[in-house]
Short mmCIF file of N, CA and C and ligand atoms in Angstrom, two decimals:
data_model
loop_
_atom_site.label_atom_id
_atom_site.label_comp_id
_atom_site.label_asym_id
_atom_site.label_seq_id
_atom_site.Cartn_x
_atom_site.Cartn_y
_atom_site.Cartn_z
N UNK A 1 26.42 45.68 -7.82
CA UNK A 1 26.40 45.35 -9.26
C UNK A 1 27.02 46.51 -10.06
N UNK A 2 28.05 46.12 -11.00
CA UNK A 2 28.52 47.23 -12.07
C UNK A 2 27.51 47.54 -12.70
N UNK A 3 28.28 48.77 -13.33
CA UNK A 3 27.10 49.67 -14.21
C UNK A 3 26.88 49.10 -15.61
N UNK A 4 27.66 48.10 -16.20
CA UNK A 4 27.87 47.27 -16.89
C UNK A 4 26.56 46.03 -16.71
N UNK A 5 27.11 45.74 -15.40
CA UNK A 5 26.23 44.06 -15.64
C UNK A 5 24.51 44.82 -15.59
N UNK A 6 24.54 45.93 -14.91
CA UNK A 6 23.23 46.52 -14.91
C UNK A 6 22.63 46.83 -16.15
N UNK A 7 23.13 47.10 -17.06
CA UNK A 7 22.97 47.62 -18.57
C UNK A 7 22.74 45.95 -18.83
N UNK A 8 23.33 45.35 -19.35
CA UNK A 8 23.49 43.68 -19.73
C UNK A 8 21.74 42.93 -19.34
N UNK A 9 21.75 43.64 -17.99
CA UNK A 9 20.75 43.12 -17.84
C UNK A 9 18.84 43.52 -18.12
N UNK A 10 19.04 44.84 -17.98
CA UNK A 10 17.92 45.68 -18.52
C UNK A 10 18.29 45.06 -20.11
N UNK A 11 19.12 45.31 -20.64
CA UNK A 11 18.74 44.33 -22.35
C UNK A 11 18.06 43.30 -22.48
N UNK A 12 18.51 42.44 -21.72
CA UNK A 12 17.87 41.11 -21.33
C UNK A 12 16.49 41.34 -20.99
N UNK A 13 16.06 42.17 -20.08
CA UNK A 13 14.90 42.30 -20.07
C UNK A 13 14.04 42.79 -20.82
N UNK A 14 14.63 43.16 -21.53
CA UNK A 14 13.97 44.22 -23.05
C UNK A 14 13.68 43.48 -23.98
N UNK A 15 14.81 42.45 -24.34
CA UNK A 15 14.73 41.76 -25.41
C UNK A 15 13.39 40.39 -25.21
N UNK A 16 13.52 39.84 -23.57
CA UNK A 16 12.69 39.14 -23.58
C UNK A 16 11.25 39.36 -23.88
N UNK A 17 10.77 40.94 -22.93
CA UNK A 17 9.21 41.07 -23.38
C UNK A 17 8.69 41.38 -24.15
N UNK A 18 10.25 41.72 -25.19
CA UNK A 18 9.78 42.03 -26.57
C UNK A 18 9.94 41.03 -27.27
N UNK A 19 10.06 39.89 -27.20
CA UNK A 19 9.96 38.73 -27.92
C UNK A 19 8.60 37.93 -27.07
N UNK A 20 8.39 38.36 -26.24
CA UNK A 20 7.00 37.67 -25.68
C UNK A 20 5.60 38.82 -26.32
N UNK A 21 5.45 39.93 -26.58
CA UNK A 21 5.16 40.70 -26.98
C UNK A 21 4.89 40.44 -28.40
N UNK A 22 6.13 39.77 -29.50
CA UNK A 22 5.49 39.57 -30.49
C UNK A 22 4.79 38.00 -30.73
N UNK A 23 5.18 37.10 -29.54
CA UNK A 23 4.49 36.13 -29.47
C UNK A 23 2.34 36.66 -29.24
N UNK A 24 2.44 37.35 -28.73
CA UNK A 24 1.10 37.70 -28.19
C UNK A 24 0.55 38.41 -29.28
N UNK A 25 0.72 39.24 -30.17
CA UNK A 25 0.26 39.47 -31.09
C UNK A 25 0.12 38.42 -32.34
N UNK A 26 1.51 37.65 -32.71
CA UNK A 26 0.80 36.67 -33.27
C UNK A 26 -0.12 35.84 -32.81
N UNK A 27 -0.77 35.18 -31.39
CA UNK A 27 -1.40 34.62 -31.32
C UNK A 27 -2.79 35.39 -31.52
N UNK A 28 -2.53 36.90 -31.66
CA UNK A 28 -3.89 37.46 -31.38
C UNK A 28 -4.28 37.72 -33.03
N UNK A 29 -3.59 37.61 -33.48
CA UNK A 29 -3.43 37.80 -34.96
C UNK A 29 -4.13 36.34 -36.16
N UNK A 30 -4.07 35.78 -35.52
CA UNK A 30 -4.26 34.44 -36.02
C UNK A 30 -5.32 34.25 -36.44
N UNK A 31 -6.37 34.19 -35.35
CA UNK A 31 -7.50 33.80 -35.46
C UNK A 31 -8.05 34.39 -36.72
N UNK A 32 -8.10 35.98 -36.02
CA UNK A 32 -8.37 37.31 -36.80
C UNK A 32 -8.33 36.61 -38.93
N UNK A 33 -7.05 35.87 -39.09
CA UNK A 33 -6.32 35.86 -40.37
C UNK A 33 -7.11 34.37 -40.96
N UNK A 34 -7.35 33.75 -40.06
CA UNK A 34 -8.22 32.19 -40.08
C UNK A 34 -9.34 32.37 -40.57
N UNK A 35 -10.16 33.73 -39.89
CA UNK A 35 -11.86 33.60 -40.00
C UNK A 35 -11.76 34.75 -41.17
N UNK A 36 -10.78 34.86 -41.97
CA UNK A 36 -11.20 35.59 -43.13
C UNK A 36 -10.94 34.53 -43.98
N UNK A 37 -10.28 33.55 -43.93
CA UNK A 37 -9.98 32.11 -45.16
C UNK A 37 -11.27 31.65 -44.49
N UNK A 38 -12.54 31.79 -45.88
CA UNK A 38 -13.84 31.07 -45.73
C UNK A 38 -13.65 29.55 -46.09
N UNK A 39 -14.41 28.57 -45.40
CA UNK A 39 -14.21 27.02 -45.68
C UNK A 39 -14.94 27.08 -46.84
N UNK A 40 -15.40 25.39 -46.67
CA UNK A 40 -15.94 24.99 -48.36
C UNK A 40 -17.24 25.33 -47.94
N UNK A 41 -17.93 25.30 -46.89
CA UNK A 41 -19.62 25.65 -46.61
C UNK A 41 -19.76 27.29 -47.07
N UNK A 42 -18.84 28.18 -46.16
CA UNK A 42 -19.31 29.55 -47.22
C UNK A 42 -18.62 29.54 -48.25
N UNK A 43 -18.12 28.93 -48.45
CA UNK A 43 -17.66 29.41 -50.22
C UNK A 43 -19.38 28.61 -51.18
N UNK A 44 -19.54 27.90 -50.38
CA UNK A 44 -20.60 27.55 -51.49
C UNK A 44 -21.65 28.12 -51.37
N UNK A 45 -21.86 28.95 -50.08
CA UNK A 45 -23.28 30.12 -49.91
C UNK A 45 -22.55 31.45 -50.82
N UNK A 46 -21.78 31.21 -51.28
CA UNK A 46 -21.40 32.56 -52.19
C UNK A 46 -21.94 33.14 -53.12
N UNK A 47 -22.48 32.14 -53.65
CA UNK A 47 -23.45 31.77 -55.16
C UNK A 47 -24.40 30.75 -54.80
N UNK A 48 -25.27 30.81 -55.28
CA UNK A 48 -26.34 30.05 -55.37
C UNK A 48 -27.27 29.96 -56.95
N UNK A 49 -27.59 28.70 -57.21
CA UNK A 49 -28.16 28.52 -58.29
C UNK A 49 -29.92 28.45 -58.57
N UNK A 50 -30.29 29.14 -59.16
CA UNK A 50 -32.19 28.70 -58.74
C UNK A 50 -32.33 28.45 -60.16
N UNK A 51 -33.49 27.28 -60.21
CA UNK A 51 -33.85 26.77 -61.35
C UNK A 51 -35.48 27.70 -61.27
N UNK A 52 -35.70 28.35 -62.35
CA UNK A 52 -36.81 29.36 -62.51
C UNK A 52 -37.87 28.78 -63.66
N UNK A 53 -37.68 27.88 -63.77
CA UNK A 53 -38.38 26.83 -65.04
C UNK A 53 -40.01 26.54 -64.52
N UNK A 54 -39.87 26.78 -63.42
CA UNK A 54 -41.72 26.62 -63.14
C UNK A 54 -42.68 28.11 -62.44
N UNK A 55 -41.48 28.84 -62.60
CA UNK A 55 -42.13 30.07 -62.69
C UNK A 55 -42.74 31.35 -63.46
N UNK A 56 -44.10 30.86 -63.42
CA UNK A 56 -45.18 31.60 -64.52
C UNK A 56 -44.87 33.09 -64.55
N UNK A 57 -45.21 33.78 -66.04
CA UNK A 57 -45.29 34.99 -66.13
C UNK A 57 -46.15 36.15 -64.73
N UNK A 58 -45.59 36.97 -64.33
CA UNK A 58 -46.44 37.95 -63.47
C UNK A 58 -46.47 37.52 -61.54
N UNK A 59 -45.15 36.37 -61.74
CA UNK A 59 -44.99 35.38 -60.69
C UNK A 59 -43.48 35.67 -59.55
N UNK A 60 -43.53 35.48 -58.71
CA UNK A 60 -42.11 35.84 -58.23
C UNK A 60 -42.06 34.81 -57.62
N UNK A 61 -40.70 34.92 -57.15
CA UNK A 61 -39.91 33.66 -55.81
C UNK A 61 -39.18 34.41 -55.22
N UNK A 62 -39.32 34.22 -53.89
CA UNK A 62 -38.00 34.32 -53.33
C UNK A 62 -36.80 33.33 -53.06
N UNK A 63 -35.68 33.43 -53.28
CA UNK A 63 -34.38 32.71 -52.50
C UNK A 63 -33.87 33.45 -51.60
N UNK A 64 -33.32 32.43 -50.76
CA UNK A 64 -32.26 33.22 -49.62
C UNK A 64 -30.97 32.90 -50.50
N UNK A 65 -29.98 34.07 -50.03
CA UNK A 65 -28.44 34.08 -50.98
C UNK A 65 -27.99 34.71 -49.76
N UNK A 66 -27.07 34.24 -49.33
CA UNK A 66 -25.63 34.69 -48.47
C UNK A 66 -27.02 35.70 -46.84
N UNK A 67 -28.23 34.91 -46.79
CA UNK A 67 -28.28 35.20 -45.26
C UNK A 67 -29.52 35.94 -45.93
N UNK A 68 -29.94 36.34 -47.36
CA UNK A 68 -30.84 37.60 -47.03
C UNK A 68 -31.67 37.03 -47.70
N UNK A 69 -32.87 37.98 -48.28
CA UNK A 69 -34.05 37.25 -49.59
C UNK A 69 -33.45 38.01 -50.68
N UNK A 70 -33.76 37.38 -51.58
CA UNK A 70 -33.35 37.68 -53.42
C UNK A 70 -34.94 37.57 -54.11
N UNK A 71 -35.40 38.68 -54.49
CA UNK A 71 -36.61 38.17 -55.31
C UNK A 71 -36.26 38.22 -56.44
N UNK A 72 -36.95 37.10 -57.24
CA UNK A 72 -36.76 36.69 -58.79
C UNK A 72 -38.03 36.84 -59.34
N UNK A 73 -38.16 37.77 -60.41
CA UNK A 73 -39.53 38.32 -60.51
C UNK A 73 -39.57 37.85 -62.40
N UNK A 74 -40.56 37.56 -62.51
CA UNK A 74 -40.52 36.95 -63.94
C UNK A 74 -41.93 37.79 -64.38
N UNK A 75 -41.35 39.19 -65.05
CA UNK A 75 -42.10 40.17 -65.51
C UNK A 75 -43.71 39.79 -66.33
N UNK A 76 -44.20 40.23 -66.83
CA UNK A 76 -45.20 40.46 -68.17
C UNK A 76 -44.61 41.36 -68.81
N UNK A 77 -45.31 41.42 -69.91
CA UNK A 77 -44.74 42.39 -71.15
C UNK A 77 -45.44 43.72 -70.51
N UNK A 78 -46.28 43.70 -70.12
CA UNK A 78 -46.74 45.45 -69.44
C UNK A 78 -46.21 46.24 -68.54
N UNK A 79 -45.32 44.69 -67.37
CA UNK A 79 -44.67 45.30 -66.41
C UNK A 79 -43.40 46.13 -66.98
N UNK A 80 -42.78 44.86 -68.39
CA UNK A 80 -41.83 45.49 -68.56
C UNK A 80 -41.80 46.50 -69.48
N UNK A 81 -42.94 46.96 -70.23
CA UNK A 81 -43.23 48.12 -70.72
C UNK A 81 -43.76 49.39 -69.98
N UNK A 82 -44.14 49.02 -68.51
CA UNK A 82 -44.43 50.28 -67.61
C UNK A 82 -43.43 50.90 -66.99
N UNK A 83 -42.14 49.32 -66.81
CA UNK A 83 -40.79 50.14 -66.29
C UNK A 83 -39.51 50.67 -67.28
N UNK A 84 -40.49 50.14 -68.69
CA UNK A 84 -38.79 51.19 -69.13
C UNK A 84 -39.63 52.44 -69.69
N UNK A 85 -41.18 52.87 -69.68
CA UNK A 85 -41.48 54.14 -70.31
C UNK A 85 -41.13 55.44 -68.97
N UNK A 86 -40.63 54.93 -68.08
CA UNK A 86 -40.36 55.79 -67.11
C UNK A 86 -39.46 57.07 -67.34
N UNK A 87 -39.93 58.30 -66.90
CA UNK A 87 -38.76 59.27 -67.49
C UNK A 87 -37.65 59.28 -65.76
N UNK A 88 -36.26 59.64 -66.52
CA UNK A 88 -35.38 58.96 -65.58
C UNK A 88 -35.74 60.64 -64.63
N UNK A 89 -36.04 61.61 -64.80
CA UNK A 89 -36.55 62.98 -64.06
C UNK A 89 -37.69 62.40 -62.56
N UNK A 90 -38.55 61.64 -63.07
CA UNK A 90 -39.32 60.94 -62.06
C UNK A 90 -38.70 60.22 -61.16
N UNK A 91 -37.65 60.05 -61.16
CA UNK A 91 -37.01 59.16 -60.35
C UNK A 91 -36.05 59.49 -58.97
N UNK A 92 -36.38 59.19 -57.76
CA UNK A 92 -35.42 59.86 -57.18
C UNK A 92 -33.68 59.17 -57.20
N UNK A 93 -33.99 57.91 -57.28
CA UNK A 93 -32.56 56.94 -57.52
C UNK A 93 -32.48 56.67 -59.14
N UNK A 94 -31.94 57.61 -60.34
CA UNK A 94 -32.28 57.08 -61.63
C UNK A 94 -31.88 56.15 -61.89
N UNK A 95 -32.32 55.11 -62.45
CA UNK A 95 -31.60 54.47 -62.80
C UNK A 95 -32.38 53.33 -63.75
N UNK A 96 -31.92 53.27 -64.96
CA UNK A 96 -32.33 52.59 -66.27
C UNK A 96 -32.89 51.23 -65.94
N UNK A 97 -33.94 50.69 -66.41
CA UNK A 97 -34.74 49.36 -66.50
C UNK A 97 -34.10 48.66 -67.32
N UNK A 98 -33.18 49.02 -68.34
CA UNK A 98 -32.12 48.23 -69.00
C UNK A 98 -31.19 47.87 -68.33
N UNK A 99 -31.10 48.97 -67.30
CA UNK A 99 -29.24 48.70 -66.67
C UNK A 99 -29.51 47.55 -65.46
N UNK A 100 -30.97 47.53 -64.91
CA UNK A 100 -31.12 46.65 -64.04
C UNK A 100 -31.47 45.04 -64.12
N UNK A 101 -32.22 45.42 -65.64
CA UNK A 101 -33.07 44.00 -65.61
C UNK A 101 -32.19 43.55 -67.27
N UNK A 102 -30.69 42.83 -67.03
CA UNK A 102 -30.42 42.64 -68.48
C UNK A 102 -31.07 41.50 -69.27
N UNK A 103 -32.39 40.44 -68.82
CA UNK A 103 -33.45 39.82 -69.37
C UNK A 103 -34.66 40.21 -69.07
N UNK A 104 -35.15 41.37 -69.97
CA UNK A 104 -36.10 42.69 -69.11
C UNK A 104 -37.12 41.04 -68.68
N UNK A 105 -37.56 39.99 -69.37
CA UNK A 105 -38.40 38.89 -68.69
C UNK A 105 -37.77 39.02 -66.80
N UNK A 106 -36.89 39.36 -66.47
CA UNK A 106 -36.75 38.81 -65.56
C UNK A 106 -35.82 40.21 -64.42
N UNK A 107 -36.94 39.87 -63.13
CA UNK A 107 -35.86 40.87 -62.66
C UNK A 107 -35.64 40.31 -61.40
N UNK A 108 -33.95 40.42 -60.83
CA UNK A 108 -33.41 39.57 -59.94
C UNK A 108 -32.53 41.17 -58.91
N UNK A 109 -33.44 40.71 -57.58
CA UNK A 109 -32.72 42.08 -56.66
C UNK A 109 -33.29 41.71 -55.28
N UNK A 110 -32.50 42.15 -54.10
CA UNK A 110 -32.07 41.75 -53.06
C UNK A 110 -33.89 42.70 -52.36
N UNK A 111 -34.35 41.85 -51.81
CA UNK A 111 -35.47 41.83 -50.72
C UNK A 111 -35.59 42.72 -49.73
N UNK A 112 -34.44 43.19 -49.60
CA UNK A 112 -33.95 44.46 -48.68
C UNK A 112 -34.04 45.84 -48.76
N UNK A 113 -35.55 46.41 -48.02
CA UNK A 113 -35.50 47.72 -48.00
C UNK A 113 -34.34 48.44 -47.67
N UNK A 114 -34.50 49.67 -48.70
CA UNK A 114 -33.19 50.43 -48.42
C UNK A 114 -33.13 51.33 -47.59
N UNK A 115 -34.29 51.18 -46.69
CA UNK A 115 -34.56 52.34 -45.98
C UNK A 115 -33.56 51.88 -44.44
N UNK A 116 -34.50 50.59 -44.22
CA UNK A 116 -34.05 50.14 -42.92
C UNK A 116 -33.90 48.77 -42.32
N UNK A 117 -34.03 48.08 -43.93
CA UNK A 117 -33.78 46.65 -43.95
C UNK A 117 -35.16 45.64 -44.02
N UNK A 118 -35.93 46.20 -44.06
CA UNK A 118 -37.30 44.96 -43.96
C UNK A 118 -37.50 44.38 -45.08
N UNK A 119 -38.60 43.65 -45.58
CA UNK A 119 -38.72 42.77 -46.13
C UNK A 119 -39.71 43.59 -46.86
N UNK A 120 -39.84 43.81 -48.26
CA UNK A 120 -40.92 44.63 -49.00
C UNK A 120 -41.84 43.62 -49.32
N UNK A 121 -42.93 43.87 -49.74
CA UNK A 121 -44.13 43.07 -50.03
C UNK A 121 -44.76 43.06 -51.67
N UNK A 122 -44.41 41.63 -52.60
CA UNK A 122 -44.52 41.99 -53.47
C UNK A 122 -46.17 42.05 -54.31
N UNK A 123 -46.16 42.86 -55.41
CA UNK A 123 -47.59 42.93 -55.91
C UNK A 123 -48.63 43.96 -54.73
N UNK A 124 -47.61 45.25 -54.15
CA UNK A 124 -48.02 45.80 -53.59
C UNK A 124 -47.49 47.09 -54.11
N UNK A 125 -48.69 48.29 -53.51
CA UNK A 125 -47.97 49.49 -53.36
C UNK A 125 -48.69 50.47 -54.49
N UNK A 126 -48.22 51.75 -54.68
CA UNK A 126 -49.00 52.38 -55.88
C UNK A 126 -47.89 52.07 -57.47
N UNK A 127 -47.16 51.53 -57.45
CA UNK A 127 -46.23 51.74 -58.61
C UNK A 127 -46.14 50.43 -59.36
N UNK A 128 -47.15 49.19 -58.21
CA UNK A 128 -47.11 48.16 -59.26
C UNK A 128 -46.14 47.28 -59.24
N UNK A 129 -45.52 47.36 -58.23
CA UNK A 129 -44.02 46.55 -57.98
C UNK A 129 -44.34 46.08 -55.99
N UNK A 130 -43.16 47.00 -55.34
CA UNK A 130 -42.95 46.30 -54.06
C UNK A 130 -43.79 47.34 -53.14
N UNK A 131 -43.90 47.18 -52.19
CA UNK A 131 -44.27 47.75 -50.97
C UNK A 131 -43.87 47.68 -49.54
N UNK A 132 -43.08 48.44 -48.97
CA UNK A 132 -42.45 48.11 -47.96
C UNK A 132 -43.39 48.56 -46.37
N UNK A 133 -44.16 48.15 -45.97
CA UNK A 133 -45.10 48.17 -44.75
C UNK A 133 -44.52 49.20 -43.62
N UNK A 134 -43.08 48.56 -43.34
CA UNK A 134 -42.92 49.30 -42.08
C UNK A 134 -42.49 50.73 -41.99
N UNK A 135 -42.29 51.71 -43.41
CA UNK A 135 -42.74 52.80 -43.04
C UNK A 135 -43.35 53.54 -44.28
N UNK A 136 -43.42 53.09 -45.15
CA UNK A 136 -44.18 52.99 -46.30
C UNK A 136 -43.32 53.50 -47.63
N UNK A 137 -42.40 52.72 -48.13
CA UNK A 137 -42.08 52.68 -48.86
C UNK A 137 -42.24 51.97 -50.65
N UNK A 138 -42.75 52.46 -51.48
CA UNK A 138 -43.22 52.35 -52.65
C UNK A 138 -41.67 52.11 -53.55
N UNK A 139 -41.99 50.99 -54.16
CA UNK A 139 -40.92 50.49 -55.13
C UNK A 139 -41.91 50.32 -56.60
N UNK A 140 -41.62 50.50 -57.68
CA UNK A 140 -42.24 49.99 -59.05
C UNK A 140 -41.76 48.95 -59.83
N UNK A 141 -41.92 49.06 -60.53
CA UNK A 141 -41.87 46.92 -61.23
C UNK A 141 -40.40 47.01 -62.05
N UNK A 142 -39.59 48.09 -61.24
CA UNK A 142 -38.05 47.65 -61.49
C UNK A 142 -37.30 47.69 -60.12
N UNK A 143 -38.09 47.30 -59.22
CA UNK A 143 -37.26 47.58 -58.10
C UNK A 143 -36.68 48.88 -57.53
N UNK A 144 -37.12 50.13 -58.37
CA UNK A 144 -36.98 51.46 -57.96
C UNK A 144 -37.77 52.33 -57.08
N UNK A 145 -37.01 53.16 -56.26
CA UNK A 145 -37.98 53.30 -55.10
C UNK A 145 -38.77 54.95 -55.89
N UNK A 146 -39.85 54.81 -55.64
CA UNK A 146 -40.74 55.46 -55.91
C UNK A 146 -41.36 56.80 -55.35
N UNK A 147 -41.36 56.39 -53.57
CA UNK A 147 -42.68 57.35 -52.64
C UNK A 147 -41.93 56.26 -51.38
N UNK A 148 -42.19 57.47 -50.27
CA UNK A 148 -41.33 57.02 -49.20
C UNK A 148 -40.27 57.19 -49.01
N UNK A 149 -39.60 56.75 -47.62
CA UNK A 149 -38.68 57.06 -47.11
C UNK A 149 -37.02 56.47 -47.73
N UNK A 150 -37.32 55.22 -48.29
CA UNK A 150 -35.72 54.49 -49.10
C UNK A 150 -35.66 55.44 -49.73
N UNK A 151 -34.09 55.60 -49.21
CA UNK A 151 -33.04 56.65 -50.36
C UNK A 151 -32.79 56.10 -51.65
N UNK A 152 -32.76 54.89 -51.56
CA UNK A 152 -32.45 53.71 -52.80
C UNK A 152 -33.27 53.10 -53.38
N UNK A 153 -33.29 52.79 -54.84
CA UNK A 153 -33.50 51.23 -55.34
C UNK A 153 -33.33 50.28 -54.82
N UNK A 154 -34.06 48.97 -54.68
CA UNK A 154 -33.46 47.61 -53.99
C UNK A 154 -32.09 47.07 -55.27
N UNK A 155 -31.56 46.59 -54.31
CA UNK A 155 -29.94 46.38 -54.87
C UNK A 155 -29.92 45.55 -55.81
N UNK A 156 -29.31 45.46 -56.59
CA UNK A 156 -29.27 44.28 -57.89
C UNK A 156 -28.14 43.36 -58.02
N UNK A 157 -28.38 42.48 -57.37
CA UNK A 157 -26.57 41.59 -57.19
C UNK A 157 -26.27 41.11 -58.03
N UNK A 158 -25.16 40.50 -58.35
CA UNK A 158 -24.59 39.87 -59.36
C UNK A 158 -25.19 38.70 -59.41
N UNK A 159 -25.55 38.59 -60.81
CA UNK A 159 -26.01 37.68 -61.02
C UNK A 159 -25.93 37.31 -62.77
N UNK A 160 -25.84 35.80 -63.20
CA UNK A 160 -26.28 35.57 -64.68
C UNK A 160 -27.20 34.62 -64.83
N UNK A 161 -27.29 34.24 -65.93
CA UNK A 161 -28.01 32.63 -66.42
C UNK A 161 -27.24 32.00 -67.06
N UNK A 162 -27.16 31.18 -66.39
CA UNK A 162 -26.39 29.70 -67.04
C UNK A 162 -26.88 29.17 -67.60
N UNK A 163 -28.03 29.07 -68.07
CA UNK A 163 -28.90 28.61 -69.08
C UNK A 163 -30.69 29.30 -68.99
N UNK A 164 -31.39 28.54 -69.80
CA UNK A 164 -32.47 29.39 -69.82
C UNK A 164 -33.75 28.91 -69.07
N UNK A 165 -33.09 28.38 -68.24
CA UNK A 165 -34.00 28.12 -66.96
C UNK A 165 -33.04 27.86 -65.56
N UNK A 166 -31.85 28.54 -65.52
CA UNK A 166 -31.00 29.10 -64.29
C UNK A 166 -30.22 29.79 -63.73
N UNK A 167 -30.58 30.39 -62.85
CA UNK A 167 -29.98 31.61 -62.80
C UNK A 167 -28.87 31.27 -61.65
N UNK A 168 -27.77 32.58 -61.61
CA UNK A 168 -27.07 31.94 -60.55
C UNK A 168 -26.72 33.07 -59.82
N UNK A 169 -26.93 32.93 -58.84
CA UNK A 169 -26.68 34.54 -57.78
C UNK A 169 -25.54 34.39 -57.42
N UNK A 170 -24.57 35.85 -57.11
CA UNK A 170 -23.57 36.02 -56.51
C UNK A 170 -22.30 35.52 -57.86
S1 LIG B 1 -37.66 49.79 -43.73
FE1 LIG B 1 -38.83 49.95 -45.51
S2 LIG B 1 -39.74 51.87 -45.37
FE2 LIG B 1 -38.54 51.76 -43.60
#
């Protein structure tokens, strides 16, 4: 074989596994690009709507939203006068009872200790708010962590009211 047809042909071989090569990445690519376009089922766990119209003063609910719990806490006037006389110095996560609860009647935040994920326990604890059992974490009646191990406040998701008996998460 010339040194020619030898060259001719190593191209050929080059060109092919490099065109099989980018076949294989697009196929590997695909899926990957598919399972980030969410269908119509999660697009509609995106948001969720709760009607709060039968929930009494000093009362909570939980919803599940996108997999987790959401508590919806429908204050008293004491709760919400015990969480905004707070000095923001007491606090290890500061953070304003205005900035969290923008219908101080109502406070809407994700169920999720920030410590290590459990489930806090409400109408527990020394602060009058949450209580988290599994290693003793103290939250107060804004969802701020208090005593214990959470580095954090429980999270406050997006959320509004669409009217005055619904709220809509996410
Ligand atoms: S998970 Fe809540 S205190 Fe550890």
């Amino acid at each position: 074989m010339s040194d020619q047809k030898k060259t001719k042909r190593r191209d050929f071989l080059f060109t092919a596994s490099y065109a099989l090569g980018a076949v294989g990445v697009g196929a590997a690519v695909w899926p990957f690009v598919d399972q980030m376009n969410p269908d119509r089922s999660v697009k509609a766990l995106a948001t969720t709507e709760v009607d709060v119209s039968a929930v009494e003063p000093g009362k909570s609910i939980t919803v599940l939203w996108r997999g987790k719990p959401v508590f919806i806490k429908r204050r008293t006037q004491s709760e919400i006068s015990e969480a905004r006389s707070v000095k923001m110095d007491d606090l290890k996560h500061p953070e304003r009872d205005e900035d969290r609860a923008k219908n101080p009647e109502w406070l809407v935040m994700l169920g999720v200790c920030t410590h290590l994920g459990c489930v806090p326990i409400g109408d527990k604890g020394e602060y009058n708010g949450w209580f988290c059992p599994c290693h003793g974490s103290h939250y107060d009646s804004s969802g701020r962590i208090r005593k214990g191990p959470a580095p954090t406040n429980l999270e406050v998701p997006k959320y509004e009211f669409i009217n005055n008996n619904t709220i809509k998460i996410g």
